[in-house]
Amino acid sequence: MTALLAARPVRVPLVKVMGVINVTPDSFSDGGRFGDPAAALAQARRLIADGADILDVGGESTRPGAAPVAAAQEIDRVVPLIQAIRAESPIPLSIDTMKPQVARAAVVAGATIWNDVTALRHDPESLATAAELGCEVVLMHMQGEPGTMQAEPRYDDVVAEVAAFLAARAEAAMAAGVARARIWLDPGVGFGKHMLDHNLPLLAGLERIVALGFPVLLGVSRKSFISAVDDGGRPAGQRLGGSIAGALAGAEAGVAAVRVHDVRETVQALRVWRAIAGARNP
Ligand code: HH2
């Protein structure tokens, strides 16, 4: 019995879990749930207890048709939460914003990662601000703008085009003074990508994004393509199985982290995946 239970050394890399907290009224899956500061802090505590390695705080939805938010309002939404989490936990915090003013305020409040779905293209000041702040940056691929990105996305070879874009944005960030070791890449599942024709080949080709040599963050959690693959009718809150399948596909491809809403379930799935992978390569 003891021999059966003896732990084997597991050499398969750990995949970090980034838990999402949207302090917005309109995010596609959890909008309106954590707009109240006390509810947002309670959610942060829950995600930490559930095993999150990083928390990603967002004050503006990126879903198509979401109302734009002024920088001052976005700062009012995210900074008190970042300060409150920082006051009670050392967990790394990421700020999900396109705006350099918001990133700056968040970093001053204690965030150490700027997660930008526009890969530092939204504002001419973004690249220089990222370099000056000295924070880590997540450079995500998106074709088009959030408002219109799903209108008619087109690619000849989605994996090659996403990889080339990300490599170019990493070069631009480094040229502006962002240290190579601080750069993450994200293929941007669901951002300017056709539900099945683009998201599925992109997920199938993730190794080519990982091969660029930067840590990769993958966000599949609750996205619409899950419903399209499933029965077409599941709302965001009923896509947990598909979200976990996506996280495991990412783990298999070698991503460094997954961005998820359901932290506990994802942590468990990744632990079991890693234990099996470790047993395969003792
Ligand atoms: N997805 C969303 C938002 N930010 N950032 C990165 N790096 N990668 C992603 O895949 C990603 C992201 C969309 O999810 P969510 O935050 O739940 O919704 P909303 O943008 O409506 O707030």
Short mmCIF file of C-alpha atoms and ligand atoms in Angstrom, two decimals:
data_model
loop_
_atom_site.label_atom_id
_atom_site.label_comp_id
_atom_site.label_asym_id
_atom_site.label_seq_id
_atom_site.Cartn_x
_atom_site.Cartn_y
_atom_site.Cartn_z
CA MET A 1 0.00 0.00 0.00
CA THR A 2 2.74 2.43 1.01
CA ALA A 3 4.62 1.71 -2.21
CA LEU A 4 1.52 2.40 -4.25
CA LEU A 5 1.01 5.72 -2.51
CA ALA A 6 4.66 6.81 -2.64
CA ALA A 7 4.89 10.15 -4.41
CA ARG A 8 6.91 10.13 -7.61
CA PRO A 9 8.92 13.18 -8.53
CA VAL A 10 6.86 15.22 -10.97
CA ARG A 11 8.96 17.03 -13.56
CA VAL A 12 6.12 18.32 -15.66
CA PRO A 13 6.07 22.12 -15.36
CA LEU A 14 3.42 23.73 -13.18
CA VAL A 15 0.76 25.71 -15.00
CA LYS A 16 -0.21 28.81 -13.05
CA VAL A 17 -3.84 29.73 -12.59
CA MET A 18 -4.85 33.36 -13.00
CA GLY A 19 -8.26 34.03 -11.46
CA VAL A 20 -10.46 36.70 -13.07
CA ILE A 21 -12.28 39.42 -11.13
CA ASN A 22 -14.24 41.81 -13.34
CA VAL A 23 -15.33 44.90 -11.45
CA THR A 24 -17.67 45.79 -14.30
CA PRO A 25 -21.43 45.91 -14.80
CA ASP A 26 -21.23 44.25 -18.24
CA SER A 27 -18.52 41.56 -18.55
CA PHE A 28 -19.74 38.66 -20.64
CA SER A 29 -19.69 36.03 -17.92
CA ASP A 30 -19.60 37.72 -14.52
CA GLY A 31 -20.67 41.31 -15.26
CA GLY A 32 -22.46 43.00 -12.37
CA ARG A 33 -21.56 40.35 -9.81
CA PHE A 34 -18.51 42.06 -8.32
CA GLY A 35 -19.24 45.76 -8.90
CA ASP A 36 -19.76 46.23 -5.17
CA PRO A 37 -16.31 46.59 -3.48
CA ALA A 38 -17.17 44.17 -0.67
CA ALA A 39 -18.38 41.53 -3.15
CA ALA A 40 -15.21 41.97 -5.24
CA LEU A 41 -12.96 41.57 -2.18
CA ALA A 42 -14.92 38.51 -1.07
CA GLN A 43 -14.44 37.02 -4.54
CA ALA A 44 -10.69 37.77 -4.38
CA ARG A 45 -10.47 35.95 -1.04
CA ARG A 46 -12.41 33.02 -2.48
CA LEU A 47 -10.13 32.75 -5.54
CA ILE A 48 -7.01 32.90 -3.33
CA ALA A 49 -8.42 30.15 -1.07
CA ASP A 50 -9.28 28.16 -4.20
CA GLY A 51 -5.61 28.11 -5.25
CA ALA A 52 -5.16 31.02 -7.65
CA ASP A 53 -1.52 31.96 -8.32
CA ILE A 54 -2.36 35.39 -9.77
CA LEU A 55 -5.50 37.58 -9.73
CA ASP A 56 -6.44 39.60 -12.83
CA VAL A 57 -8.56 42.66 -12.03
CA GLY A 58 -10.51 44.34 -14.84
CA GLY A 59 -12.64 47.50 -14.84
CA GLU A 60 -13.73 47.56 -18.49
CA SER A 61 -15.36 44.77 -20.46
CA THR A 62 -13.78 43.79 -23.79
CA ARG A 63 -16.85 42.00 -25.14
CA PRO A 64 -18.23 43.25 -28.47
CA GLY A 65 -20.68 46.08 -27.84
CA ALA A 66 -19.50 46.82 -24.28
CA ALA A 67 -19.78 50.45 -23.23
CA PRO A 68 -16.42 52.29 -23.25
CA VAL A 69 -15.27 53.44 -19.81
CA ALA A 70 -13.33 56.65 -19.11
CA ALA A 71 -9.90 56.17 -17.51
CA ALA A 72 -10.94 57.94 -14.30
CA GLN A 73 -13.95 55.68 -13.86
CA GLU A 74 -11.90 52.56 -14.59
CA ILE A 75 -9.34 53.67 -11.99
CA ASP A 76 -12.14 54.22 -9.45
CA ARG A 77 -13.32 50.68 -10.07
CA VAL A 78 -10.00 48.83 -9.87
CA VAL A 79 -7.65 50.74 -7.55
CA PRO A 80 -9.60 50.33 -4.27
CA LEU A 81 -9.84 46.58 -4.92
CA ILE A 82 -6.13 46.26 -5.73
CA GLN A 83 -5.27 48.19 -2.56
CA ALA A 84 -7.62 46.06 -0.46
CA ILE A 85 -6.20 42.77 -1.79
CA ARG A 86 -2.64 44.05 -1.43
CA ALA A 87 -3.32 44.96 2.20
CA GLU A 88 -4.06 41.34 3.09
CA SER A 89 -2.30 39.09 0.55
CA PRO A 90 1.03 38.94 -1.31
CA ILE A 91 -0.61 37.26 -4.35
CA PRO A 92 0.64 38.77 -7.65
CA LEU A 93 -1.98 41.09 -9.15
CA SER A 94 -2.54 41.84 -12.79
CA ILE A 95 -4.50 44.77 -14.22
CA ASP A 96 -6.57 44.04 -17.33
CA THR A 97 -6.66 47.38 -19.15
CA MET A 98 -5.86 49.00 -22.49
CA LYS A 99 -5.16 52.38 -20.90
CA PRO A 100 -1.70 53.43 -19.71
CA GLN A 101 -3.23 55.79 -17.10
CA VAL A 102 -5.12 52.87 -15.55
CA ALA A 103 -2.08 50.59 -15.70
CA ARG A 104 0.00 53.24 -13.94
CA ALA A 105 -2.56 53.74 -11.15
CA ALA A 106 -2.89 49.98 -10.72
CA VAL A 107 0.87 49.45 -10.49
CA VAL A 108 1.18 52.27 -7.95
CA ALA A 109 -1.58 50.51 -5.96
CA GLY A 110 0.32 47.20 -6.02
CA ALA A 111 -0.27 45.38 -9.33
CA THR A 112 2.85 43.94 -10.96
CA ILE A 113 1.46 42.73 -14.30
CA TRP A 114 -0.19 44.82 -17.06
CA ASN A 115 -2.50 42.58 -19.05
CA ASP A 116 -3.29 44.44 -22.28
CA VAL A 117 -5.65 42.88 -24.84
CA THR A 118 -4.33 45.38 -27.42
CA ALA A 119 -0.68 44.35 -26.87
CA LEU A 120 0.26 47.96 -25.99
CA ARG A 121 -1.23 49.39 -29.23
CA HIS A 122 -4.27 51.23 -27.88
CA ASP A 123 -2.45 54.39 -26.81
CA PRO A 124 0.76 55.92 -28.23
CA GLU A 125 2.04 56.15 -24.62
CA SER A 126 1.51 52.47 -23.83
CA LEU A 127 4.93 51.09 -24.80
CA ALA A 128 6.88 53.82 -22.99
CA THR A 129 4.62 53.54 -19.93
CA ALA A 130 5.14 49.78 -19.71
CA ALA A 131 8.91 50.26 -19.89
CA GLU A 132 8.84 53.02 -17.28
CA LEU A 133 6.62 51.07 -14.87
CA GLY A 134 8.98 48.08 -15.05
CA CYS A 135 6.04 45.71 -14.63
CA GLU A 136 5.43 42.44 -16.46
CA VAL A 137 3.25 42.79 -19.55
CA VAL A 138 0.84 40.39 -21.23
CA LEU A 139 0.74 41.08 -24.97
CA MET A 140 -2.44 39.62 -26.42
CA HIS A 141 -3.39 39.10 -30.06
CA MET A 142 -6.61 40.65 -31.31
CA GLN A 143 -7.67 41.25 -34.91
CA GLY A 144 -9.57 44.55 -35.09
CA GLU A 145 -11.09 46.49 -32.19
CA PRO A 146 -13.18 45.06 -29.34
CA GLY A 147 -16.39 46.67 -30.65
CA THR A 148 -16.19 45.18 -34.15
CA MET A 149 -13.67 42.34 -33.88
CA GLN A 150 -16.22 39.57 -34.40
CA ALA A 151 -17.78 41.17 -37.50
CA GLU A 152 -15.69 39.41 -40.14
CA PRO A 153 -12.35 38.11 -38.92
CA ARG A 154 -10.10 36.77 -41.71
CA TYR A 155 -6.87 34.76 -41.71
CA ASP A 156 -5.01 32.67 -44.28
CA ASP A 157 -3.14 30.80 -41.53
CA VAL A 158 -4.37 31.82 -38.10
CA VAL A 159 -1.54 30.24 -36.09
CA ALA A 160 1.22 31.72 -38.29
CA GLU A 161 -0.41 35.17 -38.28
CA VAL A 162 -0.98 35.22 -34.52
CA ALA A 163 2.60 34.02 -33.91
CA ALA A 164 4.05 36.68 -36.26
CA PHE A 165 1.97 39.41 -34.60
CA LEU A 166 3.03 38.38 -31.09
CA ALA A 167 6.70 38.14 -32.07
CA ALA A 168 6.49 41.64 -33.58
CA ARG A 169 4.79 43.08 -30.48
CA ALA A 170 7.42 41.49 -28.22
CA GLU A 171 10.11 43.12 -30.39
CA ALA A 172 8.31 46.48 -30.14
CA ALA A 173 8.06 46.18 -26.36
CA MET A 174 11.74 45.28 -26.02
CA ALA A 175 12.74 48.13 -28.36
CA ALA A 176 10.79 50.48 -26.07
CA GLY A 177 12.72 49.20 -23.04
CA VAL A 178 10.57 46.40 -21.62
CA ALA A 179 12.87 43.62 -20.37
CA ARG A 180 12.52 40.33 -22.27
CA ALA A 181 12.01 38.45 -19.00
CA ARG A 182 8.92 40.56 -18.24
CA ILE A 183 7.01 39.69 -21.43
CA TRP A 184 4.12 37.21 -21.68
CA LEU A 185 2.26 36.36 -24.88
CA ASP A 186 -1.42 35.44 -25.28
CA PRO A 187 -3.03 34.17 -28.52
CA GLY A 188 -6.31 35.96 -27.66
CA VAL A 189 -8.88 33.19 -28.02
CA GLY A 190 -12.18 34.77 -29.09
CA PHE A 191 -10.69 38.16 -29.97
CA GLY A 192 -11.27 38.74 -33.69
CA LYS A 193 -11.55 35.00 -34.34
CA HIS A 194 -14.32 33.03 -35.93
CA MET A 195 -15.98 30.76 -33.39
CA LEU A 196 -14.73 27.44 -34.83
CA ASP A 197 -12.70 28.18 -38.00
CA HIS A 198 -10.11 30.22 -36.09
CA ASN A 199 -10.27 29.38 -32.36
CA LEU A 200 -9.94 25.62 -32.82
CA PRO A 201 -6.90 25.67 -35.17
CA LEU A 202 -5.31 28.26 -32.88
CA LEU A 203 -5.75 26.01 -29.85
CA ALA A 204 -4.51 23.05 -31.87
CA GLY A 205 -1.39 25.03 -32.86
CA LEU A 206 -0.52 26.49 -29.46
CA GLU A 207 2.89 24.81 -29.45
CA ARG A 208 3.95 27.24 -32.17
CA ILE A 209 3.10 30.18 -29.93
CA VAL A 210 4.90 28.54 -27.00
CA ALA A 211 7.92 27.98 -29.30
CA LEU A 212 8.39 31.76 -29.56
CA GLY A 213 10.17 31.40 -26.22
CA PHE A 214 8.04 33.61 -23.96
CA PRO A 215 5.67 32.42 -21.22
CA VAL A 216 2.21 32.04 -22.73
CA LEU A 217 -1.06 32.97 -20.98
CA LEU A 218 -4.19 31.30 -22.33
CA GLY A 219 -7.75 32.56 -21.80
CA VAL A 220 -10.38 30.04 -22.82
CA SER A 221 -12.63 30.25 -19.76
CA ARG A 222 -16.38 30.42 -20.55
CA LYS A 223 -15.80 31.72 -24.10
CA SER A 224 -18.53 31.40 -26.75
CA PHE A 225 -16.76 28.87 -28.96
CA ILE A 226 -17.27 26.33 -26.14
CA SER A 227 -20.99 26.64 -26.60
CA ALA A 228 -20.58 26.40 -30.40
CA VAL A 229 -18.66 23.13 -30.06
CA ASP A 230 -21.15 21.85 -27.47
CA ASP A 231 -24.85 22.18 -28.25
CA GLY A 232 -24.93 25.84 -29.23
CA GLY A 233 -27.13 26.94 -26.36
CA ARG A 234 -25.10 27.05 -23.16
CA PRO A 235 -24.76 30.49 -21.51
CA ALA A 236 -21.39 31.55 -20.09
CA GLY A 237 -22.08 30.11 -16.63
CA GLN A 238 -22.61 26.63 -18.07
CA ARG A 239 -19.30 26.23 -19.89
CA LEU A 240 -17.13 24.82 -17.10
CA GLY A 241 -16.42 21.47 -18.76
CA GLY A 242 -15.31 23.15 -21.98
CA SER A 243 -13.26 25.70 -20.05
CA ILE A 244 -11.37 22.92 -18.30
CA ALA A 245 -10.85 21.06 -21.58
CA GLY A 246 -9.31 24.24 -23.00
CA ALA A 247 -7.07 24.70 -19.96
CA LEU A 248 -5.80 21.13 -20.28
CA ALA A 249 -5.14 21.58 -24.01
CA GLY A 250 -3.08 24.60 -23.03
CA ALA A 251 -1.20 22.65 -20.37
CA GLU A 252 -0.45 19.91 -22.89
CA ALA A 253 0.97 22.52 -25.28
CA GLY A 254 3.20 24.04 -22.58
CA VAL A 255 1.48 27.30 -21.65
CA ALA A 256 2.73 28.95 -18.47
CA ALA A 257 -0.66 30.08 -17.16
CA VAL A 258 -4.39 29.93 -17.79
CA ARG A 259 -6.81 32.81 -17.14
CA VAL A 260 -9.99 31.40 -15.62
CA HIS A 261 -13.19 32.28 -13.76
CA ASP A 262 -13.55 28.87 -12.03
CA VAL A 263 -10.30 28.59 -10.10
CA ARG A 264 -10.96 25.61 -7.80
CA GLU A 265 -12.12 23.29 -10.57
CA THR A 266 -9.26 24.32 -12.87
CA VAL A 267 -6.64 23.84 -10.14
CA GLN A 268 -7.97 20.34 -9.50
CA ALA A 269 -8.01 19.45 -13.20
CA LEU A 270 -4.45 20.72 -13.68
CA ARG A 271 -3.21 18.85 -10.60
CA VAL A 272 -4.65 15.58 -11.90
CA TRP A 273 -3.32 16.26 -15.43
CA ARG A 274 0.13 16.98 -14.00
CA ALA A 275 0.14 13.91 -11.78
CA ILE A 276 -0.73 11.72 -14.78
CA ALA A 277 1.85 13.44 -16.97
CA GLY A 278 4.45 12.97 -14.21
CA ALA A 279 3.63 9.29 -13.95
CA ARG A 280 4.04 8.97 -17.73
CA ASN A 281 7.58 10.48 -17.57
CA PRO A 282 8.99 9.34 -14.23
N1 HH2 B 1 -10.17 37.48 -22.17
C1 HH2 B 1 -11.01 38.41 -21.66
C2 HH2 B 1 -10.52 39.57 -21.05
N2 HH2 B 1 -9.19 39.76 -20.93
N3 HH2 B 1 -6.97 39.00 -21.26
C3 HH2 B 1 -6.12 38.10 -21.75
N4 HH2 B 1 -4.79 38.27 -21.62
N5 HH2 B 1 -6.56 36.96 -22.37
C4 HH2 B 1 -7.89 36.71 -22.55
O1 HH2 B 1 -8.22 35.68 -23.16
C5 HH2 B 1 -8.83 37.67 -22.05
C6 HH2 B 1 -8.33 38.83 -21.41
C7 HH2 B 1 -12.50 38.20 -21.76
O2 HH2 B 1 -13.00 37.60 -20.61
P1 HH2 B 1 -13.68 38.36 -19.38
O3 HH2 B 1 -12.69 39.19 -18.64
O4 HH2 B 1 -14.39 37.37 -18.54
O5 HH2 B 1 -14.80 39.27 -20.05
P2 HH2 B 1 -14.91 40.83 -20.32
O6 HH2 B 1 -13.82 41.24 -21.26
O7 HH2 B 1 -16.30 40.95 -20.94
O8 HH2 B 1 -14.78 41.55 -19.02
#
